């Protein structure tokens, strides 16, 4: 099943690269359906974690490599049907950036600054 999803993602990537500009064809961690996936480094690399709910305070949450996600997110893949908004401060404050459903970005606008997120 996982292999099938990778193949589907690769096919989708070929079709939609021009639109989203960042389909992670060979990500180290494949972002599966319904998940909002956060990565420590650019191009969906480095530490990885995923969410399906709001998070008002990144402090205390870690990537799979043990590093805190607070002020470290550099790329995002949104395989959820909802759009999500990221904030540079906790409690949905500060500067924000929105990622649309089923898109991804190799480099977020506020690199290493996000501290909370919620659905749009
Ligand atoms: Ca980073
Ligand atoms: Ca911050």
PDB file of C-alpha atoms and ligand atoms in Angstrom:
ATOM      1  CA  UNK A   1       0.000   0.000   0.000  1.00  0.00           C
ATOM      2  CA  UNK A   2       2.795   2.355   0.883  1.00  0.00           C
ATOM      3  CA  UNK A   3       4.545   1.583  -2.422  1.00  0.00           C
ATOM      4  CA  UNK A   4       1.343   2.271  -4.313  1.00  0.00           C
ATOM      5  CA  UNK A   5       1.043   5.621  -2.624  1.00  0.00           C
ATOM      6  CA  UNK A   6       4.581   6.532  -3.552  1.00  0.00           C
ATOM      7  CA  UNK A   7       3.915   5.621  -7.170  1.00  0.00           C
ATOM      8  CA  UNK A   8       0.719   7.658  -7.151  1.00  0.00           C
ATOM      9  CA  UNK A   9       2.540  10.597  -5.613  1.00  0.00           C
ATOM     10  CA  UNK A  10       5.206  10.401  -8.312  1.00  0.00           C
ATOM     11  CA  UNK A  11       2.595  10.371 -11.059  1.00  0.00           C
ATOM     12  CA  UNK A  12       0.765  13.256  -9.418  1.00  0.00           C
ATOM     13  CA  UNK A  13       4.086  15.064  -9.140  1.00  0.00           C
ATOM     14  CA  UNK A  14       4.668  14.831 -12.866  1.00  0.00           C
ATOM     15  CA  UNK A  15       1.287  16.369 -13.523  1.00  0.00           C
ATOM     16  CA  UNK A  16       1.170  19.031 -10.838  1.00  0.00           C
ATOM     17  CA  UNK A  17       4.781  20.186 -10.471  1.00  0.00           C
ATOM     18  CA  UNK A  18       4.079  23.293 -12.534  1.00  0.00           C
ATOM     19  CA  UNK A  19       1.249  24.258 -10.178  1.00  0.00           C
ATOM     20  CA  UNK A  20       2.697  23.577  -6.755  1.00  0.00           C
ATOM     21  CA  UNK A  21       6.360  23.712  -7.731  1.00  0.00           C
ATOM     22  CA  UNK A  22       7.365  21.411  -4.935  1.00  0.00           C
ATOM     23  CA  UNK A  23       6.109  17.867  -5.276  1.00  0.00           C
ATOM     24  CA  UNK A  24       8.450  15.774  -3.133  1.00  0.00           C
ATOM     25  CA  UNK A  25       9.118  12.954  -5.565  1.00  0.00           C
ATOM     26  CA  UNK A  26      11.722  11.312  -3.361  1.00  0.00           C
ATOM     27  CA  UNK A  27      11.074  12.647   0.112  1.00  0.00           C
ATOM     28  CA  UNK A  28      12.740  10.742   2.929  1.00  0.00           C
ATOM     29  CA  UNK A  29       9.322  10.547   4.581  1.00  0.00           C
ATOM     30  CA  UNK A  30       6.238  10.262   2.393  1.00  0.00           C
ATOM     31  CA  UNK A  31       3.393  12.470   3.519  1.00  0.00           C
ATOM     32  CA  UNK A  32       0.202  10.393   3.377  1.00  0.00           C
ATOM     33  CA  UNK A  33      -3.395  11.428   2.820  1.00  0.00           C
ATOM     34  CA  UNK A  34      -5.040  13.644   5.480  1.00  0.00           C
ATOM     35  CA  UNK A  35      -1.726  14.655   7.024  1.00  0.00           C
ATOM     36  CA  UNK A  36      -0.042  18.017   7.357  1.00  0.00           C
ATOM     37  CA  UNK A  37       3.672  17.145   7.254  1.00  0.00           C
ATOM     38  CA  UNK A  38       6.399  19.375   8.653  1.00  0.00           C
ATOM     39  CA  UNK A  39      10.112  19.056   7.912  1.00  0.00           C
ATOM     40  CA  UNK A  40      13.109  20.488   9.671  1.00  0.00           C
ATOM     41  CA  UNK A  41      15.074  21.188   6.480  1.00  0.00           C
ATOM     42  CA  UNK A  42      14.196  22.363   2.984  1.00  0.00           C
ATOM     43  CA  UNK A  43      12.895  20.065   0.240  1.00  0.00           C
ATOM     44  CA  UNK A  44      11.029  17.781   2.665  1.00  0.00           C
ATOM     45  CA  UNK A  45      14.225  16.600   4.346  1.00  0.00           C
ATOM     46  CA  UNK A  46      15.701  16.391   7.823  1.00  0.00           C
ATOM     47  CA  UNK A  47      13.464  15.869  10.825  1.00  0.00           C
ATOM     48  CA  UNK A  48       9.856  14.924  10.085  1.00  0.00           C
ATOM     49  CA  UNK A  49       6.524  14.983  11.865  1.00  0.00           C
ATOM     50  CA  UNK A  50       2.852  15.221  10.971  1.00  0.00           C
ATOM     51  CA  UNK A  51      -0.411  16.681  12.301  1.00  0.00           C
ATOM     52  CA  UNK A  52      -4.143  16.287  11.724  1.00  0.00           C
ATOM     53  CA  UNK A  53      -5.180  18.870  14.330  1.00  0.00           C
ATOM     54  CA  UNK A  54      -4.426  22.444  15.370  1.00  0.00           C
ATOM     55  CA  UNK A  55      -1.389  23.135  17.538  1.00  0.00           C
ATOM     56  CA  UNK A  56      -1.282  26.420  19.460  1.00  0.00           C
ATOM     57  CA  UNK A  57       2.166  25.870  20.956  1.00  0.00           C
ATOM     58  CA  UNK A  58       5.042  24.088  19.199  1.00  0.00           C
ATOM     59  CA  UNK A  59       7.199  24.023  22.318  1.00  0.00           C
ATOM     60  CA  UNK A  60       7.294  20.443  23.561  1.00  0.00           C
ATOM     61  CA  UNK A  61       6.701  18.881  20.115  1.00  0.00           C
ATOM     62  CA  UNK A  62       9.579  17.162  18.342  1.00  0.00           C
ATOM     63  CA  UNK A  63      10.559  15.890  14.916  1.00  0.00           C
ATOM     64  CA  UNK A  64      11.318  12.195  14.561  1.00  0.00           C
ATOM     65  CA  UNK A  65      14.990  13.016  15.155  1.00  0.00           C
ATOM     66  CA  UNK A  66      14.225  14.472  18.583  1.00  0.00           C
ATOM     67  CA  UNK A  67      14.747  18.131  17.670  1.00  0.00           C
ATOM     68  CA  UNK A  68      12.020  20.533  18.798  1.00  0.00           C
ATOM     69  CA  UNK A  69       9.836  21.701  15.921  1.00  0.00           C
ATOM     70  CA  UNK A  70       9.564  25.199  17.402  1.00  0.00           C
ATOM     71  CA  UNK A  71      11.338  27.740  15.161  1.00  0.00           C
ATOM     72  CA  UNK A  72      12.777  24.950  12.977  1.00  0.00           C
ATOM     73  CA  UNK A  73      10.177  24.230  10.252  1.00  0.00           C
ATOM     74  CA  UNK A  74      11.638  24.800   6.777  1.00  0.00           C
ATOM     75  CA  UNK A  75       9.368  22.877   4.377  1.00  0.00           C
ATOM     76  CA  UNK A  76       5.783  21.642   4.479  1.00  0.00           C
ATOM     77  CA  UNK A  77       3.634  19.148   2.610  1.00  0.00           C
ATOM     78  CA  UNK A  78      -0.146  19.418   2.993  1.00  0.00           C
ATOM     79  CA  UNK A  79      -1.908  16.211   1.940  1.00  0.00           C
ATOM     80  CA  UNK A  80      -5.067  17.257   3.771  1.00  0.00           C
ATOM     81  CA  UNK A  81      -8.279  18.515   2.136  1.00  0.00           C
ATOM     82  CA  UNK A  82      -8.162  21.617   4.343  1.00  0.00           C
ATOM     83  CA  UNK A  83      -5.834  24.595   4.051  1.00  0.00           C
ATOM     84  CA  UNK A  84      -3.643  25.349   7.068  1.00  0.00           C
ATOM     85  CA  UNK A  85      -2.178  28.602   8.378  1.00  0.00           C
ATOM     86  CA  UNK A  86       1.183  28.846  10.130  1.00  0.00           C
ATOM     87  CA  UNK A  87       2.091  31.565  12.620  1.00  0.00           C
ATOM     88  CA  UNK A  88       5.488  32.820  13.737  1.00  0.00           C
ATOM     89  CA  UNK A  89       4.272  33.081  17.351  1.00  0.00           C
ATOM     90  CA  UNK A  90       2.337  30.731  19.624  1.00  0.00           C
ATOM     91  CA  UNK A  91      -1.461  31.021  20.022  1.00  0.00           C
ATOM     92  CA  UNK A  92      -1.880  31.859  16.303  1.00  0.00           C
ATOM     93  CA  UNK A  93      -0.184  35.243  16.533  1.00  0.00           C
ATOM     94  CA  UNK A  94       2.547  37.021  14.601  1.00  0.00           C
ATOM     95  CA  UNK A  95       3.170  36.774  10.874  1.00  0.00           C
ATOM     96  CA  UNK A  96       1.274  34.042   9.061  1.00  0.00           C
ATOM     97  CA  UNK A  97       1.431  31.991   5.916  1.00  0.00           C
ATOM     98  CA  UNK A  98      -1.220  29.742   4.361  1.00  0.00           C
ATOM     99  CA  UNK A  99      -0.680  26.482   2.537  1.00  0.00           C
ATOM    100  CA  UNK A 100      -3.461  25.268   0.258  1.00  0.00           C
ATOM    101  CA  UNK A 101      -4.817  21.677   0.226  1.00  0.00           C
ATOM    102  CA  UNK A 102      -2.705  19.090  -1.594  1.00  0.00           C
ATOM    103  CA  UNK A 103       0.254  21.373  -2.154  1.00  0.00           C
ATOM    104  CA  UNK A 104       3.798  21.456  -0.826  1.00  0.00           C
ATOM    105  CA  UNK A 105       6.618  23.945  -0.573  1.00  0.00           C
ATOM    106  CA  UNK A 106      10.332  23.272  -0.511  1.00  0.00           C
ATOM    107  CA  UNK A 107      10.985  26.429   1.477  1.00  0.00           C
ATOM    108  CA  UNK A 108       8.492  28.198   3.733  1.00  0.00           C
ATOM    109  CA  UNK A 109       8.291  32.034   3.723  1.00  0.00           C
ATOM    110  CA  UNK A 110       9.242  32.445   7.404  1.00  0.00           C
ATOM    111  CA  UNK A 111      12.053  29.941   7.692  1.00  0.00           C
ATOM    112  CA  UNK A 112      12.739  28.642  11.208  1.00  0.00           C
ATOM    113  CA  UNK A 113      10.087  30.878  12.787  1.00  0.00           C
ATOM    114  CA  UNK A 114       6.767  29.027  13.032  1.00  0.00           C
ATOM    115  CA  UNK A 115       5.406  28.352  16.511  1.00  0.00           C
ATOM    116  CA  UNK A 116       1.749  27.383  15.916  1.00  0.00           C
ATOM    117  CA  UNK A 117      -0.695  26.355  13.185  1.00  0.00           C
ATOM    118  CA  UNK A 118      -4.427  25.859  12.635  1.00  0.00           C
ATOM    119  CA  UNK A 119      -6.898  25.179   9.851  1.00  0.00           C
ATOM    120  CA  UNK A 120      -7.942  28.179   7.755  1.00  0.00           C
TER     121      UNK A 120
HETATM  122 CA1  LIG B   1      14.826  24.472   9.610  1.00  0.00          CA
HETATM  123 CA1  LIG B   2       8.464  31.530  16.538  1.00  0.00          CA
END
